[in-house]
Amino acid sequence: MRTLCFLIGCMLLPIALDPPPAHADDDSEPAKVEDLIRRGIELRRSGHDNRAFPLMKEAYERAPSPRTAAQLGLVEMALGYKLEAERHLTEAVGSRRDFWVNKNREILESSLESVRSAIGEVVVKGPVGADVAISGKNVGRLPLAAPIRLGEGPATIVASAHGFHPERQTVTVIGGKQIEVMFDLQRDVTLPANVASPEPAQTAPTDSASSGTAETVRKDDDTNRFHRFARPAAWSAAAGAAVLVGFGVFETFVAVSANHDFEQHIGPLGDNPQKMGLNCGADDPSHGGAGCNSLYQDLQRARTLAVVGYGAGGLLAVGSVLLFWTSSLGTRDGGASGGVTCAPSWPTGGVACRFTF
């Protein structure tokens, strides 16, 4: 039934559910709605469901009714928007008094059954409080109150939480089935700790002649505390920079792979759903045919994450160099010395830097 509807029935539905013609000289709101539906059905008959969609949507928004909900649900069904089609078709068949719906009830209920059979459920489990996003859209925070309903096909699920590395999993949703996805987020060890050890209290000087010496001691103690903090922070920043740059490289490879999948995606063509071919385009409505939007969102997300990884890694690298340099100041006169020293390199040109610890 589902295959028959998607391959044959969806092309015949615009003919079976043709509305009565509107009077050309009537400028009332009902006449405008009828004109939108009529033009939308003509486009659907010629195989242009993607162009008919905005007309049917406008008709529904102007006059929400069981009939306009049905027409919108049918074109959403043809375009592969399964959850939206289910919602609007359910709204239509829920009416028991609408004459037009009762006349076409058999077709509408069959279409609704076909859409529902193409929707599956995903049970997401993982750390309490983690945010869950699908195709770049946040769907809630764990634990979720109910399984996530998705149209059948591939879906990318991302779980993230502050202080943990985000985790991404791609699953294949099967219509009428329920699958489970488990996330085990790993803590981000590159984040610096903000807890400082308490310092012992200073003894106030009793002799006024020693006040200058006491002030110097306090300043030296503050400097030593800064140096003790700066050196571990510099190493942490350097490690974080390496991890973030590596993350940027990884997301770059993900973006290249996602771009290939998007450009080479095979599916029903927008202007002729019965014909298969390369159906994705960045400038097309919903970025092309069925399945293209999620691939495009994966591509954009990977590009963004790569830029964030490179940018954050570069900032941490600069911060690490500055911390190494400042932590070396004031310690070169005695004791351990360290930091980074840069000077012109002759005769080859350029700059040579040397780390000392």
Coordinates of N, CA and C in Angstrom, one line a residue, residues 11-238:
M11 N 0.6 10.8 -7.4 CA 0.4 11.5 -8.6 C -1.1 11.7 -9.0
L12 N -1.9 10.7 -8.5 CA -3.3 10.8 -8.8 C -4.1 11.5 -7.8
L13 N -3.6 11.7 -6.6 CA -4.4 12.4 -5.6 C -4.8 13.8 -6.0
P14 N -4.0 14.6 -6.6 CA -4.4 16.0 -7.0 C -5.6 15.9 -7.9
I15 N -5.8 14.9 -8.7 CA -6.9 14.7 -9.6 C -8.2 14.3 -8.8
A16 N -8.0 13.3 -7.9 CA -9.1 12.8 -7.2 C -9.6 13.9 -6.2
L17 N -8.8 14.7 -5.7 CA -9.2 15.7 -4.7 C -9.3 17.1 -5.2
D18 N -9.6 17.2 -6.5 CA -9.7 18.6 -7.1 C -10.9 19.4 -6.5
P19 N -10.6 20.6 -6.0 CA -11.7 21.4 -5.5 C -12.5 22.0 -6.5
P20 N -13.7 22.5 -6.2 CA -14.5 23.3 -7.1 C -13.9 24.5 -7.6
P21 N -14.1 25.0 -8.8 CA -13.4 26.2 -9.3 C -14.0 27.4 -8.6
A22 N -13.1 28.5 -8.4 CA -13.5 29.7 -7.7 C -14.0 30.7 -8.8
H23 N -14.8 31.6 -8.4 CA -15.3 32.6 -9.4 C -14.2 33.6 -9.6
A24 N -13.9 33.9 -10.9 CA -12.8 34.8 -11.3 C -13.0 36.2 -10.8
D25 N -14.3 36.6 -10.7 CA -14.5 38.0 -10.3 C -14.7 38.2 -8.8
D26 N -14.4 37.2 -8.0 CA -14.6 37.2 -6.5 C -13.3 37.5 -5.9
D27 N -13.1 38.6 -5.2 CA -11.9 39.0 -4.6 C -11.9 38.7 -3.1
S28 N -12.9 37.9 -2.6 CA -13.0 37.6 -1.2 C -11.9 36.6 -0.7
E29 N -11.7 36.5 0.6 CA -10.7 35.6 1.1 C -10.9 34.1 0.7
P30 N -12.2 33.6 0.8 CA -12.4 32.2 0.3 C -12.0 32.0 -1.2
A31 N -12.3 33.0 -2.0 CA -11.9 32.9 -3.4 C -10.4 32.8 -3.6
K32 N -9.7 33.6 -2.8 CA -8.2 33.6 -2.8 C -7.7 32.2 -2.4
V33 N -8.3 31.6 -1.4 CA -7.9 30.3 -0.9 C -8.2 29.2 -2.0
E34 N -9.3 29.3 -2.6 CA -9.7 28.4 -3.7 C -8.7 28.5 -4.9
D35 N -8.3 29.8 -5.2 CA -7.3 30.0 -6.3 C -6.0 29.4 -5.9
L36 N -5.6 29.5 -4.7 CA -4.3 28.9 -4.3 C -4.3 27.4 -4.4
I37 N -5.4 26.8 -4.0 CA -5.5 25.3 -4.1 C -5.6 24.9 -5.5
R38 N -6.3 25.6 -6.4 CA -6.4 25.3 -7.8 C -5.0 25.3 -8.4
R39 N -4.3 26.4 -8.2 CA -3.0 26.5 -8.8 C -2.0 25.5 -8.3
G40 N -2.1 25.2 -7.0 CA -1.3 24.1 -6.4 C -1.6 22.8 -7.0
I41 N -2.8 22.4 -7.2 CA -3.2 21.2 -7.9 C -2.7 21.1 -9.3
E42 N -2.8 22.2 -10.0 CA -2.2 22.2 -11.4 C -0.7 21.9 -11.4
L43 N 0.0 22.5 -10.5 CA 1.4 22.3 -10.4 C 1.7 20.8 -10.0
R44 N 0.9 20.3 -9.1 CA 1.1 18.9 -8.7 C 0.8 17.9 -9.9
R45 N -0.2 18.2 -10.7 CA -0.5 17.4 -11.9 C 0.7 17.4 -12.8
S46 N 1.4 18.5 -12.9 CA 2.5 18.6 -13.9 C 3.8 18.1 -13.2
G47 N 3.8 17.6 -12.0 CA 4.9 17.0 -11.3 C 5.8 18.0 -10.5
H48 N 5.2 19.2 -10.2 CA 6.0 20.2 -9.5 C 5.5 20.3 -8.1
D49 N 5.7 19.3 -7.3 CA 5.2 19.3 -5.9 C 5.9 20.4 -5.1
N50 N 7.2 20.5 -5.4 CA 8.0 21.5 -4.6 C 7.5 22.9 -4.8
R51 N 7.0 23.2 -6.0 CA 6.4 24.6 -6.3 C 5.0 24.7 -5.7
A52 N 4.3 23.5 -5.6 CA 2.9 23.6 -5.1 C 2.9 23.7 -3.6
F53 N 3.9 23.3 -2.9 CA 4.0 23.3 -1.5 C 3.7 24.7 -0.9
P54 N 4.4 25.7 -1.3 CA 4.1 27.1 -0.7 C 2.7 27.6 -0.9
L55 N 2.1 27.2 -2.1 CA 0.7 27.6 -2.3 C -0.2 26.9 -1.4
M56 N -0.1 25.6 -1.2 CA -0.9 24.8 -0.3 C -0.7 25.3 1.2
K57 N 0.5 25.7 1.5 CA 0.8 26.1 2.9 C 0.1 27.5 3.1
E58 N 0.2 28.4 2.1 CA -0.5 29.7 2.3 C -2.0 29.5 2.4
A59 N -2.5 28.6 1.6 CA -4.0 28.3 1.6 C -4.4 27.9 3.0
Y60 N -3.6 27.0 3.6 CA -3.9 26.5 5.0 C -3.8 27.6 6.0
E61 N -2.7 28.4 5.9 CA -2.5 29.5 6.8 C -3.6 30.6 6.7
R62 N -4.1 30.8 5.5 CA -5.2 31.8 5.3 C -6.5 31.2 5.9
A63 N -6.8 30.0 5.7 CA -8.1 29.4 6.1 C -7.9 28.0 6.6
P64 N -7.4 27.8 7.8 CA -7.2 26.4 8.4 C -8.6 25.7 8.4
S65 N -8.6 24.6 7.7 CA -9.9 23.8 7.7 C -9.5 22.4 7.4
P66 N -10.3 21.4 7.6 CA -10.0 20.0 7.2 C -9.6 19.9 5.8
R67 N -10.2 20.6 4.9 CA -9.8 20.5 3.4 C -8.5 21.0 3.1
T68 N -8.2 22.2 3.6 CA -6.8 22.8 3.3 C -5.7 22.0 4.1
A69 N -6.1 21.5 5.3 CA -5.1 20.6 5.9 C -4.8 19.4 5.1
A70 N -5.9 18.8 4.5 CA -5.7 17.6 3.7 C -4.8 17.9 2.5
Q71 N -5.1 19.0 1.8 CA -4.3 19.3 0.6 C -2.8 19.6 1.0
L72 N -2.6 20.3 2.1 CA -1.2 20.5 2.5 C -0.5 19.2 2.9
G73 N -1.3 18.3 3.6 CA -0.7 17.0 4.1 C -0.3 16.2 2.9
L74 N -1.1 16.2 1.8 CA -0.8 15.4 0.6 C 0.4 15.8 -0.1
V75 N 0.6 17.1 -0.2 CA 1.8 17.6 -0.9 C 3.1 17.4 0.0
E76 N 2.9 17.5 1.3 CA 4.0 17.2 2.2 C 4.4 15.7 2.1
M77 N 3.4 14.9 2.0 CA 3.6 13.4 1.8 C 4.4 13.2 0.6
A78 N 4.1 13.8 -0.5 CA 4.8 13.6 -1.8 C 6.2 14.1 -1.7
L79 N 6.5 15.1 -0.9 CA 7.8 15.7 -0.7 C 8.7 15.0 0.3
G80 N 8.1 14.0 1.0 CA 8.8 13.3 2.0 C 8.8 13.9 3.4
Y81 N 8.0 14.9 3.7 CA 7.9 15.5 5.0 C 6.9 14.7 5.8
K82 N 7.3 13.5 6.3 CA 6.4 12.6 6.9 C 5.7 13.0 8.1
L83 N 6.5 13.6 9.1 CA 5.9 14.0 10.3 C 4.8 15.2 10.1
E84 N 5.2 16.1 9.2 CA 4.3 17.2 8.9 C 3.0 16.7 8.2
A85 N 3.2 15.7 7.3 CA 2.1 15.2 6.5 C 1.2 14.4 7.5
E86 N 1.8 13.7 8.4 CA 0.9 12.9 9.4 C 0.1 13.9 10.2
R87 N 0.7 15.0 10.7 CA -0.1 16.0 11.5 C -1.2 16.6 10.7
H88 N -1.0 17.0 9.5 CA -2.1 17.6 8.8 C -3.2 16.7 8.2
L89 N -2.7 15.4 7.9 CA -3.7 14.4 7.5 C -4.5 14.0 8.6
T90 N -3.9 13.9 9.8 CA -4.7 13.5 11.0 C -5.7 14.6 11.3
E91 N -5.3 15.8 11.2 CA -6.3 16.9 11.4 C -7.4 16.8 10.4
A92 N -7.2 16.5 9.2 CA -8.2 16.4 8.2 C -9.2 15.3 8.5
V93 N -8.7 14.0 8.7 CA -9.6 12.9 8.8 C -10.3 12.9 10.2
G94 N -9.8 13.8 11.1 CA -10.4 13.9 12.4 C -11.8 14.6 12.4
S95 N -12.1 15.2 11.2 CA -13.3 15.9 11.1 C -14.4 14.9 10.6
R96 N -15.5 14.8 11.2 CA -16.5 13.9 10.9 C -17.7 14.6 10.2
R97 N -17.7 15.9 10.1 CA -18.8 16.6 9.6 C -18.5 17.4 8.3
D98 N -17.2 17.4 7.9 CA -16.9 18.1 6.7 C -17.3 17.3 5.5
F99 N -18.1 17.9 4.6 CA -18.6 17.2 3.5 C -17.5 16.7 2.5
W100 N -16.5 17.6 2.3 CA -15.4 17.3 1.3 C -14.5 16.2 1.9
V101 N -14.2 16.2 3.2 CA -13.4 15.2 3.8 C -14.1 13.8 3.7
N102 N -15.4 13.8 4.1 CA -16.2 12.6 4.0 C -16.3 12.0 2.6
K103 N -16.3 12.9 1.6 CA -16.4 12.4 0.2 C -15.1 11.7 -0.2
N104 N -13.9 12.2 0.4 CA -12.6 11.7 0.0 C -12.0 10.9 1.2
R105 N -12.8 10.5 2.1 CA -12.2 9.9 3.3 C -11.4 8.7 3.1
E106 N -11.8 7.8 2.2 CA -11.1 6.6 1.9 C -9.6 6.9 1.4
I107 N -9.5 7.8 0.5 CA -8.2 8.2 0.0 C -7.3 8.8 1.1
L108 N -7.9 9.7 1.9 CA -7.2 10.4 2.9 C -6.7 9.4 4.0
E109 N -7.6 8.5 4.5 CA -7.2 7.6 5.5 C -6.1 6.6 5.0
S110 N -6.2 6.2 3.7 CA -5.2 5.4 3.1 C -3.8 6.1 3.1
S111 N -3.9 7.4 2.7 CA -2.6 8.2 2.7 C -2.0 8.3 4.1
L112 N -2.9 8.6 5.1 CA -2.4 8.7 6.5 C -1.8 7.4 7.0
E113 N -2.4 6.3 6.6 CA -1.9 5.0 7.0 C -0.5 4.8 6.4
S114 N -0.4 5.2 5.1 CA 0.9 5.0 4.4 C 2.0 5.9 5.1
V115 N 1.7 7.1 5.4 CA 2.6 8.0 6.1 C 3.1 7.5 7.4
R116 N 2.1 7.0 8.2 CA 2.5 6.5 9.5 C 3.4 5.3 9.5
S117 N 3.2 4.4 8.4 CA 4.0 3.2 8.3 C 5.4 3.6 7.9
A118 N 5.7 4.9 7.5 CA 7.0 5.3 7.2 C 7.7 6.1 8.3
I119 N 7.1 6.1 9.5 CA 7.7 6.8 10.6 C 8.2 5.8 11.7
G120 N 9.4 6.0 12.2 CA 9.9 5.2 13.2 C 10.2 6.0 14.5
E121 N 10.7 5.3 15.5 CA 11.0 5.9 16.8 C 12.4 5.6 17.2
V122 N 13.0 6.6 17.8 CA 14.4 6.5 18.3 C 14.4 6.8 19.8
V123 N 14.8 5.8 20.6 CA 15.0 6.0 22.0 C 16.4 6.4 22.3
V124 N 16.6 7.6 22.9 CA 18.0 8.2 23.1 C 18.2 8.0 24.6
K125 N 19.4 7.4 25.0 CA 19.8 7.3 26.4 C 21.2 7.8 26.5
G126 N 21.5 8.3 27.7 CA 22.8 8.8 28.0 C 22.9 9.6 29.3
P127 N 23.9 10.4 29.5 CA 24.0 11.1 30.8 C 22.9 12.1 31.0
V128 N 22.4 12.1 32.2 CA 21.3 13.0 32.6 C 21.8 14.5 32.4
G129 N 20.9 15.3 31.7 CA 21.3 16.7 31.5 C 21.9 17.0 30.2
A130 N 22.3 15.9 29.4 CA 22.9 16.1 28.1 C 21.8 16.6 27.1
D131 N 22.2 17.6 26.3 CA 21.3 18.1 25.2 C 21.4 17.2 24.0
V132 N 20.2 17.0 23.4 CA 20.1 16.1 22.2 C 19.7 17.0 21.0
A133 N 20.3 16.9 19.9 CA 20.0 17.6 18.7 C 19.9 16.6 17.5
I134 N 19.0 16.8 16.6 CA 18.9 16.0 15.4 C 18.9 17.0 14.2
S135 N 19.8 16.7 13.3 CA 19.9 17.6 12.1 C 20.0 19.1 12.5
G136 N 20.8 19.3 13.6 CA 21.0 20.7 14.0 C 19.9 21.3 14.8
K137 N 18.8 20.6 15.1 CA 17.7 21.1 15.8 C 17.6 20.5 17.2
N138 N 17.6 21.3 18.2 CA 17.6 20.7 19.6 C 16.2 20.1 19.9
V139 N 16.2 18.9 20.4 CA 14.9 18.2 20.7 C 14.7 18.0 22.1
G140 N 15.6 18.4 23.0 CA 15.4 18.2 24.4 C 16.6 17.8 25.2
R141 N 16.5 17.6 26.5 CA 17.6 17.2 27.4 C 17.3 15.9 28.0
L142 N 18.3 15.1 28.1 CA 18.1 13.7 28.7 C 17.8 13.8 30.2
P143 N 16.9 12.9 30.7 CA 16.2 11.9 30.0 C 15.0 12.5 29.2
L144 N 14.8 12.1 28.0 CA 13.7 12.5 27.2 C 12.4 11.9 27.7
A145 N 11.3 12.6 27.6 CA 10.0 12.1 28.1 C 9.5 11.0 27.3
A146 N 9.8 11.0 26.0 CA 9.3 10.0 25.1 C 10.3 9.7 23.9
P147 N 10.1 8.6 23.2 CA 11.0 8.4 22.0 C 10.8 9.5 21.0
I148 N 11.8 9.7 20.2 CA 11.8 10.7 19.1 C 11.2 10.1 17.9
R149 N 10.2 10.7 17.3 CA 9.6 10.1 16.1 C 10.2 10.8 14.9
L150 N 10.7 10.0 13.9 CA 11.4 10.5 12.7 C 10.9 9.7 11.5
G151 N 11.0 10.4 10.3 CA 10.7 9.7 9.1 C 11.8 8.7 8.8
E152 N 11.5 7.6 8.1 CA 12.5 6.6 7.8 C 13.6 7.1 7.0
G153 N 14.8 6.6 7.2 CA 16.0 7.1 6.5 C 17.1 7.4 7.5
P154 N 18.2 7.9 7.0 CA 19.4 8.2 7.9 C 19.1 9.5 8.7
A155 N 19.6 9.5 9.9 CA 19.4 10.6 10.8 C 20.7 10.7 11.7
T156 N 21.2 11.9 11.9 CA 22.4 12.2 12.7 C 21.9 12.8 14.0
I157 N 22.3 12.1 15.1 CA 22.0 12.5 16.4 C 23.2 13.0 17.2
V158 N 23.2 14.1 17.8 CA 24.3 14.7 18.6 C 23.9 14.9 20.0
A159 N 24.7 14.4 20.9 CA 24.5 14.6 22.4 C 25.7 15.5 22.9
S160 N 25.4 16.5 23.7 CA 26.5 17.4 24.2 C 26.2 17.8 25.6
A161 N 27.2 18.2 26.3 CA 27.1 18.7 27.7 C 28.3 19.5 28.0
H162 N 28.1 20.5 28.9 CA 29.3 21.3 29.3 C 30.3 20.5 30.0
G163 N 31.6 20.6 29.6 CA 32.7 19.9 30.2 C 32.9 18.5 29.6
F164 N 32.1 18.2 28.5 CA 32.3 16.9 27.9 C 32.4 17.1 26.4
H165 N 33.1 16.1 25.7 CA 33.2 16.2 24.3 C 31.8 15.8 23.7
P166 N 31.3 16.5 22.7 CA 30.1 16.1 22.0 C 30.3 14.8 21.3
E167 N 29.2 14.0 21.2 CA 29.3 12.7 20.6 C 28.2 12.7 19.5
R168 N 28.5 12.2 18.3 CA 27.6 12.1 17.2 C 27.4 10.7 16.7
Q169 N 26.2 10.3 16.5 CA 25.9 9.0 15.9 C 24.9 9.1 14.8
T170 N 25.1 8.4 13.7 CA 24.2 8.3 12.6 C 23.5 7.0 12.6
V171 N 22.2 7.0 12.5 CA 21.4 5.8 12.5 C 20.5 5.8 11.3
T172 N 19.9 4.7 11.0 CA 18.9 4.5 10.0 C 17.6 4.2 10.6
V173 N 16.7 5.1 10.4 CA 15.3 5.0 11.0 C 14.5 4.1 10.1
I174 N 13.8 3.1 10.7 CA 13.0 2.1 9.9 C 11.5 2.4 10.3
G175 N 10.7 2.6 9.2 CA 9.3 2.8 9.5 C 8.6 1.8 10.3
G176 N 7.9 2.2 11.3 CA 7.2 1.2 12.1 C 8.0 0.5 13.2
K177 N 9.3 0.8 13.2 CA 10.2 0.2 14.2 C 10.8 1.2 15.2
Q178 N 11.3 0.6 16.3 CA 11.9 1.5 17.3 C 13.3 1.0 17.5
I179 N 14.3 2.0 17.5 CA 15.7 1.7 17.7 C 16.2 2.5 18.9
E180 N 17.2 2.0 19.5 CA 17.8 2.6 20.7 C 19.2 3.1 20.4
V181 N 19.5 4.4 20.9 CA 20.8 4.9 20.7 C 21.4 5.3 22.1
M182 N 22.6 4.8 22.4 CA 23.2 5.0 23.7 C 24.4 5.9 23.6
F183 N 24.5 7.0 24.4 CA 25.6 7.9 24.3 C 26.4 7.8 25.6
D184 N 27.7 7.8 25.5 CA 28.6 7.7 26.7 C 29.7 8.9 26.5
L185 N 29.3 10.1 26.9 CA 30.1 11.2 26.7 C 31.4 11.1 27.5
Q186 N 32.5 11.6 26.9 CA 33.8 11.6 27.6 C 34.1 13.0 28.1
R187 N 34.6 13.1 29.3 CA 35.0 14.4 29.9 C 36.1 15.0 29.1
D188 N 36.0 16.3 28.9 CA 37.1 17.1 28.3 C 38.2 17.5 29.3
V189 N 39.2 16.7 29.2 CA 40.3 16.9 30.2 C 41.2 18.1 30.0
T190 N 40.9 18.8 28.8 CA 41.8 19.9 28.5 C 41.3 21.2 29.2
L191 N 40.1 21.1 29.8 CA 39.6 22.3 30.5 C 40.3 22.5 31.7
P192 N 40.9 23.8 32.0 CA 41.7 24.0 33.2 C 40.8 24.0 34.4
A193 N 41.4 23.5 35.5 CA 40.7 23.5 36.8 C 40.7 24.9 37.4
N194 N 39.6 25.3 38.0 CA 39.4 26.6 38.6 C 39.6 26.7 40.1
V195 N 40.0 25.5 40.7 CA 40.0 25.4 42.1 C 41.5 25.7 42.5
A196 N 41.7 26.7 43.4 CA 43.0 27.1 43.8 C 43.2 26.6 45.3
S197 N 44.5 26.2 45.6 CA 44.8 25.8 46.9 C 44.8 27.0 47.8
P198 N 44.3 26.9 49.1 CA 44.4 28.0 50.0 C 45.8 28.3 50.4
E199 N 46.0 29.6 50.6 CA 47.4 30.1 50.9 C 47.4 30.3 52.4
P200 N 48.6 30.0 53.1 CA 48.7 30.3 54.5 C 48.6 31.8 54.8
A201 N 48.0 32.1 56.0 CA 47.9 33.6 56.4 C 49.2 34.2 56.7
Q202 N 49.4 35.5 56.3 CA 50.6 36.2 56.6 C 50.6 36.8 58.0
T203 N 51.8 36.7 58.6 CA 51.9 37.3 60.0 C 52.2 38.8 59.9
A204 N 51.4 39.6 60.5 CA 51.6 41.0 60.4 C 52.9 41.5 61.1
P205 N 53.7 42.4 60.6 CA 54.9 42.8 61.2 C 54.6 43.6 62.5
T206 N 55.4 43.5 63.5 CA 55.2 44.2 64.8 C 56.1 45.4 64.9
D207 N 57.2 45.4 64.1 CA 58.2 46.5 64.1 C 57.9 47.4 62.9
S208 N 57.7 48.7 63.2 CA 57.5 49.7 62.1 C 58.6 49.7 61.1
A209 N 59.8 49.4 61.5 CA 61.0 49.5 60.7 C 61.0 48.4 59.6
S210 N 60.2 47.3 59.9 CA 60.2 46.2 59.0 C 59.0 46.2 58.1
S211 N 58.2 47.3 58.1 CA 57.0 47.3 57.2 C 57.4 47.3 55.7
G212 N 58.5 48.0 55.3 CA 58.9 47.9 53.9 C 59.3 46.5 53.5
T213 N 60.0 45.8 54.4 CA 60.4 44.4 54.1 C 59.2 43.5 54.0
A214 N 58.2 43.7 54.9 CA 57.0 42.9 54.8 C 56.2 43.1 53.5
E215 N 56.1 44.4 53.1 CA 55.4 44.7 51.8 C 56.1 44.0 50.7
T216 N 57.4 44.0 50.7 CA 58.2 43.3 49.6 C 57.9 41.8 49.6
V217 N 57.9 41.2 50.8 CA 57.6 39.8 50.9 C 56.3 39.4 50.4
R218 N 55.2 40.3 50.7 CA 53.9 40.0 50.1 C 53.9 40.1 48.6
K219 N 54.5 41.1 48.1 CA 54.6 41.2 46.6 C 55.3 40.0 46.0
D220 N 56.4 39.5 46.6 CA 57.1 38.4 46.1 C 56.3 37.1 46.2
D221 N 55.5 37.0 47.2 CA 54.6 35.9 47.4 C 53.5 35.8 46.4
D222 N 52.9 37.0 46.1 CA 51.9 37.1 45.0 C 52.5 36.7 43.7
T223 N 53.7 37.1 43.4 CA 54.4 36.8 42.1 C 54.6 35.3 42.0
N224 N 55.1 34.7 43.1 CA 55.4 33.3 43.1 C 54.1 32.5 42.9
R225 N 53.0 32.9 43.5 CA 51.7 32.3 43.3 C 51.3 32.3 41.8
F226 N 51.5 33.5 41.2 CA 51.1 33.6 39.8 C 52.0 32.7 38.9
H227 N 53.3 32.6 39.2 CA 54.2 31.7 38.4 C 53.8 30.3 38.6
R228 N 53.4 29.9 39.8 CA 53.0 28.5 40.0 C 51.7 28.2 39.3
F229 N 50.8 29.1 39.1 CA 49.6 28.9 38.4 C 49.8 29.0 36.9
A230 N 50.7 29.9 36.4 CA 50.8 30.2 35.0 C 51.4 29.0 34.3
R231 N 52.4 28.3 34.9 CA 53.1 27.3 34.2 C 52.2 26.1 33.9
P232 N 51.4 25.6 34.9 CA 50.4 24.5 34.5 C 49.4 24.9 33.6
A233 N 48.9 26.2 33.7 CA 47.9 26.7 32.8 C 48.5 26.8 31.4
A234 N 49.7 27.2 31.2 CA 50.4 27.2 29.9 C 50.4 25.8 29.3
W235 N 50.8 24.8 30.0 CA 50.8 23.5 29.5 C 49.4 23.0 29.1
S236 N 48.4 23.3 30.0 CA 47.0 22.9 29.7 C 46.5 23.6 28.4
A237 N 46.8 24.9 28.3 CA 46.4 25.6 27.1 C 47.1 25.0 25.8
A238 N 48.4 24.6 25.9 CA 49.0 24.0 24.8 C 48.4 22.7 24.4

